[in-house]
Amino acid sequence: MKVFVTGGSGHVGESVLRLISEAGHESRALSRDPELVKAHLTTIPGVYPVRGDITNISIDLLAALMAKSQAVVHLVGIIIEKGTPGFDAVHVEGARRMVEAAKQAGLKRFIHMSALGTRENAVARYHQTKFAAEQIVRESGLDWTIFRPSIIYGEKDEFLNTFAGIARIAPALPIIGPGKGKLQPIWVEDVARCFAKALELPETIGQIYETGGDQAYSVEEIMRLLVASMGKRRMFLHLPVSIARLQARLFNLLPGKPPFTEDQITMLGEDNVCDPGPLKSTFGVSLRPMEDYMRERFGKTPAISAKTAPTA
Ligand SMILES: NC(=O)c1ccc[n+]([C@@H]2O[C@H](COP(=O)([O-])OP(=O)(O)OC[C@H]3O[C@@H](n4cnc5c(N)ncnc54)[C@H](OP(=O)(O)O)[C@@H]3O)[C@@H](O)[C@H]2O)c1
């Protein structure tokens, strides 16, 4: 099968392209900078980069690029708007263009990346615009499948890698607010396996899969596990939410990509959890425990649990 993939140069996209390739399919990978795809993906056979920005590419051109494919995997998304066309343009208008182009090209199968926490009355703009994009996909008449992951970790994630970088050099790790909101982290390879398998499972058409690991953790529990896996002892500095919001506003005024945004602070204030049962039974996957990944990626460590990991 030939698959048209967006977001293939990203953290999740690289794994998705590799697993699609391992399943014997070819991919056309859309990127604003195809050199990025080429640079990162030379080791993956059957990937052909094509240039395009989903916020301004014409639907005719997008349809022409999709023409020889049998399925679309639409992964594009942003978490920080600054310096990009913004959530509405990338998530909502981007989904609309992708759907229109797929229809024009005569494609039926459309596998769409959304996010856990996405819902009609979501508070965060990221979730609101991901929900609006879902609605476009659900009303498209295409053979869609939607995945809604909680936080995704892996070799190139920004979450664990950023905090591991801080833990290597600083005596304390910053946590916004009480850090008690629960997340259900899932390994990038597990997410990618489900995307690749969805191409071959017609029973996934018209379904939404909440996509999380087997266990929920608070941010503070994740930080404790991380530093323990590195064989370090660190303190945790809880930054009051009001101060963090002020900082986020300031970062937004300064040049460059902000380390965090107000929208992210809003999302951290909510639990982001799900039942991974339907995902596991449908796709026949067992999910990698995060502790196992952390031990292999960051260090040294013995069997630990979030409750027993040292504090300082
Ligand atoms: N990471 C997580 O924890 C997580 C959790 C839930 C859901 N998700 C969703 O999963 C998807 C992938 O996330 P990720 O972590 O892999 O993100 P990422 O590493 O930041 O990659 C984003 C991808 O989107 C592409 N992109 C961005 N704007 C574009 C545009 N205007 N036109 C074309 N391509 C564009 C980028 O391609 P180029 O730069 O090459 O153009 C890149 O390949 C996103 O939809 C995200 O919302 C992620």
Tab-separated table of C-alpha atoms and ligand atoms in Angstrom:
chain	number	residue	atom	x	y	z
A	1	MET	CA	0.000	0.000	0.000
A	2	LYS	CA	1.109	3.602	-0.564
A	3	VAL	CA	0.408	5.904	2.373
A	4	PHE	CA	0.423	9.703	2.428
A	5	VAL	CA	1.851	10.773	5.790
A	6	THR	CA	1.967	14.269	7.291
A	7	GLY	CA	4.136	15.086	10.308
A	8	GLY	CA	6.600	12.338	9.330
A	9	SER	CA	9.605	14.454	10.303
A	10	GLY	CA	8.370	14.771	13.885
A	11	HIS	CA	8.926	12.751	17.016
A	12	VAL	CA	5.928	10.467	16.492
A	13	GLY	CA	6.114	10.613	12.703
A	14	GLU	CA	9.546	9.056	12.472
A	15	SER	CA	8.377	5.942	14.344
A	16	VAL	CA	5.152	5.820	12.325
A	17	LEU	CA	7.062	5.975	9.035
A	18	ARG	CA	9.428	3.210	10.186
A	19	LEU	CA	6.626	0.872	11.264
A	20	ILE	CA	4.644	1.555	8.093
A	21	SER	CA	7.789	0.667	6.154
A	22	GLU	CA	8.353	-2.491	8.217
A	23	ALA	CA	4.783	-3.522	7.412
A	24	GLY	CA	5.756	-3.444	3.728
A	25	HIS	CA	4.132	-0.147	2.720
A	26	GLU	CA	5.574	2.940	1.036
A	27	SER	CA	5.079	6.472	2.363
A	28	ARG	CA	4.991	9.893	0.834
A	29	ALA	CA	5.992	12.157	3.727
A	30	LEU	CA	4.836	15.781	3.570
A	31	SER	CA	7.067	18.323	5.287
A	32	ARG	CA	7.612	22.046	5.072
A	33	ASP	CA	11.270	21.097	4.712
A	34	PRO	CA	11.718	17.761	2.955
A	35	GLU	CA	15.436	17.895	3.835
A	36	LEU	CA	14.324	17.266	7.419
A	37	VAL	CA	12.598	14.089	6.321
A	38	LYS	CA	15.581	13.086	4.229
A	39	ALA	CA	18.075	13.802	6.994
A	40	HIS	CA	16.233	11.834	9.611
A	41	LEU	CA	14.811	9.047	7.542
A	42	THR	CA	17.505	7.822	5.242
A	43	THR	CA	17.539	4.575	7.179
A	44	ILE	CA	13.858	3.888	6.504
A	45	PRO	CA	13.195	2.272	3.140
A	46	GLY	CA	10.241	3.286	1.015
A	47	VAL	CA	9.866	6.873	2.295
A	48	TYR	CA	9.599	9.645	-0.289
A	49	PRO	CA	9.638	13.235	1.026
A	50	VAL	CA	7.377	15.858	-0.550
A	51	ARG	CA	7.253	19.587	0.205
A	52	GLY	CA	4.210	21.362	1.571
A	53	ASP	CA	2.786	23.446	4.396
A	54	ILE	CA	-0.748	22.320	5.230
A	55	THR	CA	-1.745	25.858	6.178
A	56	ASN	CA	-1.185	27.273	2.698
A	57	ILE	CA	-0.721	24.478	0.182
A	58	SER	CA	-3.467	24.473	-2.446
A	59	ILE	CA	-5.964	21.654	-2.179
A	60	ASP	CA	-5.334	20.795	-5.835
A	61	LEU	CA	-1.624	20.347	-5.208
A	62	LEU	CA	-2.242	18.393	-2.012
A	63	ALA	CA	-4.640	16.112	-3.874
A	64	ALA	CA	-2.095	15.651	-6.661
A	65	LEU	CA	0.575	14.677	-4.097
A	66	MET	CA	-1.844	12.152	-2.561
A	67	ALA	CA	-3.018	10.795	-5.890
A	68	LYS	CA	-1.161	7.497	-5.947
A	69	SER	CA	-1.757	6.692	-2.267
A	70	GLN	CA	-4.435	4.457	-0.810
A	71	ALA	CA	-4.491	5.931	2.712
A	72	VAL	CA	-3.672	9.096	4.647
A	73	VAL	CA	-2.018	9.255	8.062
A	74	HIS	CA	-2.405	12.822	9.294
A	75	LEU	CA	-0.067	13.503	12.218
A	76	VAL	CA	0.580	17.248	11.960
A	77	GLY	CA	0.059	19.181	15.155
A	78	ILE	CA	1.695	21.903	17.217
A	79	ILE	CA	1.750	22.458	20.968
A	80	ILE	CA	3.170	25.997	20.894
A	81	GLU	CA	1.644	28.549	18.524
A	82	LYS	CA	4.346	31.192	18.662
A	83	GLY	CA	6.333	31.411	15.431
A	84	THR	CA	3.870	29.212	13.513
A	85	PRO	CA	0.554	29.963	11.778
A	86	GLY	CA	-1.314	28.998	15.000
A	87	PHE	CA	-3.675	26.291	16.287
A	88	ASP	CA	-6.643	27.262	14.102
A	89	ALA	CA	-4.573	27.290	10.924
A	90	VAL	CA	-2.576	24.131	11.646
A	91	HIS	CA	-5.154	21.937	13.388
A	92	VAL	CA	-8.504	23.072	11.993
A	93	GLU	CA	-7.730	24.537	8.571
A	94	GLY	CA	-5.016	21.890	8.110
A	95	ALA	CA	-7.514	19.070	8.767
A	96	ARG	CA	-10.033	20.681	6.428
A	97	ARG	CA	-7.488	20.868	3.601
A	98	MET	CA	-6.353	17.291	4.198
A	99	VAL	CA	-9.924	15.990	4.132
A	100	GLU	CA	-10.822	17.993	1.000
A	101	ALA	CA	-7.668	16.857	-0.762
A	102	ALA	CA	-8.242	13.207	0.176
A	103	LYS	CA	-11.763	13.368	-1.232
A	104	GLN	CA	-10.551	15.077	-4.407
A	105	ALA	CA	-7.860	12.413	-4.824
A	106	GLY	CA	-10.435	9.650	-4.319
A	107	LEU	CA	-8.841	8.306	-1.133
A	108	LYS	CA	-11.118	6.774	1.486
A	109	ARG	CA	-8.893	5.729	4.391
A	110	PHE	CA	-7.916	8.547	6.780
A	111	ILE	CA	-6.098	7.959	10.060
A	112	HIS	CA	-6.026	11.058	12.188
A	113	MET	CA	-3.898	12.118	15.166
A	114	SER	CA	-5.811	13.984	17.840
A	115	ALA	CA	-5.065	14.265	21.573
A	116	LEU	CA	-6.493	13.055	24.869
A	117	GLY	CA	-8.459	15.791	26.632
A	118	THR	CA	-9.970	16.919	23.349
A	119	ARG	CA	-13.682	17.545	23.914
A	120	GLU	CA	-16.472	19.901	23.059
A	121	ASN	CA	-16.070	22.258	25.993
A	122	ALA	CA	-12.321	21.965	26.397
A	123	VAL	CA	-10.621	24.851	28.174
A	124	ALA	CA	-7.241	24.768	26.424
A	125	ARG	CA	-7.034	26.083	22.869
A	126	TYR	CA	-4.917	23.084	21.873
A	127	HIS	CA	-7.753	20.757	22.899
A	128	GLN	CA	-10.456	23.009	21.405
A	129	THR	CA	-8.790	23.101	18.000
A	130	LYS	CA	-7.971	19.369	18.075
A	131	PHE	CA	-11.679	18.782	18.747
A	132	ALA	CA	-12.712	21.017	15.844
A	133	ALA	CA	-10.326	19.070	13.607
A	134	GLU	CA	-11.851	15.783	14.799
A	135	GLN	CA	-15.310	17.065	13.860
A	136	ILE	CA	-14.144	17.804	10.321
A	137	VAL	CA	-12.707	14.287	10.037
A	138	ARG	CA	-15.787	12.632	11.573
A	139	GLU	CA	-18.141	14.455	9.212
A	140	SER	CA	-15.966	13.868	6.143
A	141	GLY	CA	-17.594	10.689	4.861
A	142	LEU	CA	-14.105	9.172	4.716
A	143	ASP	CA	-13.150	5.866	6.400
A	144	TRP	CA	-11.594	7.555	9.385
A	145	THR	CA	-9.931	6.349	12.569
A	146	ILE	CA	-8.927	8.801	15.302
A	147	PHE	CA	-6.265	8.350	17.990
A	148	ARG	CA	-6.257	10.496	21.115
A	149	PRO	CA	-2.960	10.019	22.949
A	150	SER	CA	-1.965	11.237	26.378
A	151	ILE	CA	1.661	12.358	26.550
A	152	ILE	CA	3.978	10.397	24.246
A	153	TYR	CA	7.539	9.675	25.340
A	154	GLY	CA	10.470	8.353	23.351
A	155	GLU	CA	14.007	8.983	22.256
A	156	LYS	CA	13.242	12.424	20.790
A	157	ASP	CA	10.440	13.647	23.057
A	158	GLU	CA	10.665	17.130	24.522
A	159	PHE	CA	9.160	16.184	27.883
A	160	LEU	CA	11.452	13.574	29.473
A	161	ASN	CA	14.508	14.791	27.568
A	162	THR	CA	14.083	18.376	28.771
A	163	PHE	CA	13.719	17.350	32.405
A	164	ALA	CA	16.563	14.829	32.139
A	165	GLY	CA	18.726	17.664	30.787
A	166	ILE	CA	17.822	19.860	33.760
A	167	ALA	CA	18.379	16.989	36.207
A	168	ARG	CA	21.891	16.419	34.837
A	169	ILE	CA	23.041	19.917	35.797
A	170	ALA	CA	20.670	21.451	38.359
A	171	PRO	CA	20.003	20.503	41.968
A	172	ALA	CA	16.243	20.984	41.619
A	173	LEU	CA	13.554	20.346	39.023
A	174	PRO	CA	10.794	22.896	38.476
A	175	ILE	CA	7.198	21.648	38.549
A	176	ILE	CA	4.325	23.950	37.638
A	177	GLY	CA	1.680	24.006	40.349
A	178	PRO	CA	1.142	21.080	42.693
A	179	GLY	CA	2.081	18.584	39.954
A	180	LYS	CA	-0.737	16.260	41.034
A	181	GLY	CA	-2.685	16.162	37.738
A	182	LYS	CA	-2.447	12.658	36.260
A	183	LEU	CA	-1.005	11.793	32.863
A	184	GLN	CA	-0.948	8.413	31.192
A	185	PRO	CA	2.332	8.400	29.257
A	186	ILE	CA	2.661	6.030	26.317
A	187	TRP	CA	5.812	4.951	24.464
A	188	VAL	CA	6.113	6.379	20.952
A	189	GLU	CA	6.732	2.942	19.434
A	190	ASP	CA	3.470	1.642	20.931
A	191	VAL	CA	1.555	4.580	19.421
A	192	ALA	CA	3.236	4.042	16.061
A	193	ARG	CA	2.426	0.311	16.072
A	194	CYS	CA	-1.268	1.134	16.474
A	195	PHE	CA	-1.172	3.629	13.583
A	196	ALA	CA	0.554	1.109	11.310
A	197	LYS	CA	-1.846	-1.683	12.286
A	198	ALA	CA	-4.899	0.534	11.801
A	199	LEU	CA	-4.110	0.588	8.073
A	200	GLU	CA	-4.891	-3.120	7.987
A	201	LEU	CA	-7.834	-3.322	10.389
A	202	PRO	CA	-11.140	-2.306	8.774
A	203	GLU	CA	-12.888	-2.728	12.128
A	204	THR	CA	-11.084	0.422	13.304
A	205	ILE	CA	-13.003	2.549	10.765
A	206	GLY	CA	-15.277	5.049	12.485
A	207	GLN	CA	-13.612	4.484	15.874
A	208	ILE	CA	-11.848	6.819	18.304
A	209	TYR	CA	-9.089	5.274	20.420
A	210	GLU	CA	-7.995	6.874	23.649
A	211	THR	CA	-4.311	6.113	23.690
A	212	GLY	CA	-2.456	5.924	26.987
A	213	GLY	CA	-0.049	3.596	28.755
A	214	ASP	CA	-1.116	1.102	31.394
A	215	GLN	CA	-0.432	3.417	34.307
A	216	ALA	CA	-1.337	6.972	35.286
A	217	TYR	CA	1.231	9.150	37.059
A	218	SER	CA	1.282	12.692	38.360
A	219	VAL	CA	3.969	14.961	36.907
A	220	GLU	CA	5.779	14.791	40.218
A	221	GLU	CA	5.737	10.979	40.157
A	222	ILE	CA	7.168	11.034	36.638
A	223	MET	CA	9.940	13.405	37.753
A	224	ARG	CA	10.768	11.181	40.731
A	225	LEU	CA	10.991	8.125	38.506
A	226	LEU	CA	13.111	9.997	35.993
A	227	VAL	CA	15.732	11.221	38.441
A	228	ALA	CA	15.811	7.825	40.172
A	229	SER	CA	16.408	6.118	36.817
A	230	MET	CA	19.359	8.496	36.323
A	231	GLY	CA	20.742	7.485	39.687
A	232	LYS	CA	20.341	11.043	40.976
A	233	ARG	CA	18.679	12.710	43.930
A	234	ARG	CA	16.983	16.010	43.190
A	235	MET	CA	14.643	18.436	44.879
A	236	PHE	CA	11.385	19.574	43.283
A	237	LEU	CA	10.499	23.248	43.181
A	238	HIS	CA	6.768	23.812	42.863
A	239	LEU	CA	6.163	27.026	40.977
A	240	PRO	CA	2.787	28.607	41.888
A	241	VAL	CA	0.437	28.525	38.896
A	242	SER	CA	-0.125	32.305	39.030
A	243	ILE	CA	3.641	32.944	38.800
A	244	ALA	CA	4.008	30.354	36.034
A	245	ARG	CA	1.246	32.097	34.064
A	246	LEU	CA	3.034	35.447	34.416
A	247	GLN	CA	6.258	33.825	33.248
A	248	ALA	CA	4.482	32.255	30.286
A	249	ARG	CA	3.119	35.676	29.269
A	250	LEU	CA	6.609	37.133	29.518
A	251	PHE	CA	8.130	34.280	27.475
A	252	ASN	CA	5.500	34.964	24.852
A	253	LEU	CA	6.758	38.542	24.489
A	254	LEU	CA	10.400	37.537	24.215
A	255	PRO	CA	11.968	36.312	20.981
A	256	GLY	CA	12.262	32.588	20.387
A	257	LYS	CA	10.262	29.531	21.311
A	258	PRO	CA	8.911	29.765	24.871
A	259	PRO	CA	9.766	26.898	27.266
A	260	PHE	CA	6.067	26.666	28.174
A	261	THR	CA	2.817	28.479	27.456
A	262	GLU	CA	-0.338	29.438	29.332
A	263	ASP	CA	-2.241	26.886	27.296
A	264	GLN	CA	0.087	24.138	28.516
A	265	ILE	CA	-0.355	25.314	32.114
A	266	THR	CA	-4.120	25.016	31.619
A	267	MET	CA	-3.733	21.457	30.330
A	268	LEU	CA	-1.446	20.477	33.212
A	269	GLY	CA	-4.241	21.461	35.588
A	270	GLU	CA	-6.432	18.640	34.224
A	271	ASP	CA	-6.122	14.880	34.532
A	272	ASN	CA	-5.253	13.363	31.154
A	273	VAL	CA	-6.096	9.699	31.606
A	274	CYS	CA	-7.978	6.927	29.832
A	275	ASP	CA	-8.710	3.210	29.731
A	276	PRO	CA	-6.161	1.655	27.350
A	277	GLY	CA	-8.169	-1.608	27.238
A	278	PRO	CA	-9.884	-1.017	23.859
A	279	LEU	CA	-6.582	0.050	22.282
A	280	LYS	CA	-4.784	-3.062	23.528
A	281	SER	CA	-7.505	-5.505	22.538
A	282	THR	CA	-8.132	-3.978	19.107
A	283	PHE	CA	-4.488	-3.666	18.084
A	284	GLY	CA	-3.176	-6.678	20.010
A	285	VAL	CA	-0.459	-4.619	21.669
A	286	SER	CA	1.069	-4.868	25.113
A	287	LEU	CA	2.280	-1.487	26.256
A	288	ARG	CA	5.815	-0.835	27.446
A	289	PRO	CA	6.006	0.299	31.079
A	290	MET	CA	7.537	3.773	31.356
A	291	GLU	CA	9.894	2.672	34.165
A	292	ASP	CA	11.354	0.046	31.838
A	293	TYR	CA	11.954	2.660	29.139
A	294	MET	CA	13.503	5.113	31.628
A	295	ARG	CA	15.920	2.486	32.938
A	296	GLU	CA	17.116	1.712	29.420
A	297	ARG	CA	17.240	5.314	28.208
A	298	PHE	CA	18.485	7.286	31.196
A	299	GLY	CA	20.418	5.037	33.346
A	300	LYS	CA	21.353	2.841	35.841
A	301	THR	CA	18.542	2.009	38.018
A	302	PRO	CA	17.159	-0.781	40.003
A	303	ALA	CA	13.504	-1.581	40.290
A	304	ILE	CA	11.767	1.591	41.472
A	305	SER	CA	8.281	2.785	41.887
A	306	ALA	CA	6.916	6.324	41.892
A	307	LYS	CA	6.140	6.024	45.593
A	308	THR	CA	9.589	4.836	46.696
A	309	ALA	CA	11.737	6.997	44.389
A	310	PRO	CA	13.985	9.263	46.497
A	311	THR	CA	13.046	12.922	46.898
A	312	ALA	CA	16.328	14.715	47.523
B	1	LIG	N1	4.072	14.388	21.647
B	1	LIG	C1	3.020	14.177	22.439
B	1	LIG	O1	3.156	13.967	23.651
B	1	LIG	C2	1.633	14.161	21.824
B	1	LIG	C3	0.537	13.801	22.642
B	1	LIG	C4	-0.741	13.791	22.062
B	1	LIG	C5	-0.916	14.114	20.726
B	1	LIG	N2	0.173	14.474	19.987
B	1	LIG	C6	-0.019	14.831	18.574
B	1	LIG	O2	0.792	13.980	17.790
B	1	LIG	C7	1.200	14.656	16.603
B	1	LIG	C8	2.701	14.550	16.435
B	1	LIG	O3	3.326	15.092	17.575
B	1	LIG	P1	4.923	15.136	17.683
B	1	LIG	O4	5.246	15.116	19.122
B	1	LIG	O5	5.520	14.138	16.768
B	1	LIG	O6	5.189	16.609	17.120
B	1	LIG	P2	6.523	17.205	16.504
B	1	LIG	O7	7.704	16.363	16.785
B	1	LIG	O8	6.550	18.635	16.902
B	1	LIG	O9	6.242	17.122	14.940
B	1	LIG	C9	5.282	17.945	14.354
B	1	LIG	C10	5.201	17.593	12.892
B	1	LIG	O10	4.201	18.420	12.292
B	1	LIG	C11	4.738	18.946	11.097
B	1	LIG	N3	4.137	20.258	10.857
B	1	LIG	C12	3.938	21.261	11.748
B	1	LIG	N4	3.349	22.306	11.137
B	1	LIG	C13	3.184	21.955	9.837
B	1	LIG	C14	2.619	22.597	8.711
B	1	LIG	N5	2.122	23.844	8.796
B	1	LIG	N6	2.597	21.939	7.531
B	1	LIG	C15	3.121	20.685	7.426
B	1	LIG	N7	3.661	20.011	8.472
B	1	LIG	C16	3.689	20.644	9.648
B	1	LIG	C17	6.236	19.039	11.290
B	1	LIG	O11	6.815	18.895	10.011
B	1	LIG	P3	7.924	19.865	9.379
B	1	LIG	O12	8.508	20.689	10.486
B	1	LIG	O13	8.895	18.903	8.762
B	1	LIG	O14	7.157	20.641	8.378
B	1	LIG	C18	6.499	17.800	12.137
B	1	LIG	O15	6.711	16.678	11.321
B	1	LIG	C19	0.661	16.077	16.747
B	1	LIG	O16	-0.579	16.176	16.074
B	1	LIG	C20	0.436	16.230	18.235
B	1	LIG	O17	-0.571	17.187	18.523
B	1	LIG	C21	1.442	14.499	20.488
